[in-house]
C-alpha angles and dihedrals in degrees: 000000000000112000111237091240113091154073111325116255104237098157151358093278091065094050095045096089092043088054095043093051091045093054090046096057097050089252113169089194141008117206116213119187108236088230089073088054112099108230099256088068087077097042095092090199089062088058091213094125093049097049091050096050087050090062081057092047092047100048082041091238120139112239121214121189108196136198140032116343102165110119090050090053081041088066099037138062093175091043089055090045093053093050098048091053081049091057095050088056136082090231125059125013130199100199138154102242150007088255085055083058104048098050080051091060092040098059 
């Protein structure tokens, strides 16, 4: 669980650390607040956000973003689609809170 205090996350280099130190520990999934993502991460045509859930992929590390999102999917058909396609997925989660995420991992 990353604290929501921080330097924003505006690209895969400043997650790489956070990744590599998930995977070394052993970490399933690492939970980020939305508030730490700069706001090109949810602007799908940047493809900061793929790139970023590719270093999870790739480290084979679940990534939840957690919080309100909601002005960005306000803004966004194809934001809300992709996130809904996320959720239905094993991988990477878009949820409200940390208990959200919790009751996802228990069942």
């Amino acid at each position: 669980m990353c604290d929501a205090e921080g330097e924003p996350i505006a690209g895969e280099r400043d997650i790489m650390d956070l990744v590599g130190n998930a995977a070394w520990q052993g970490a399933q999934w690492v939970a980020i607040p939305a508030e730490r993502f700069d706001d090109t991460f949810f602007q799908l045509r940047t493809r900061v956000a793929g790139d970023i859930i590719q270093k999870f992929v790739t480290y084979r590390v679940g990534l939840a973003v957690l919080g309100d999102i909601s002005r960005h999917t306000e803004a966004s058909s194809a934001l809300r689609d992709f996130i809904r396609e996320c959720n239905r997925g094993r991988q990477t989660w878009f949820l409200a809170d940390a208990e959200e995420l919790h009751e996802r991992l228990k069942g």
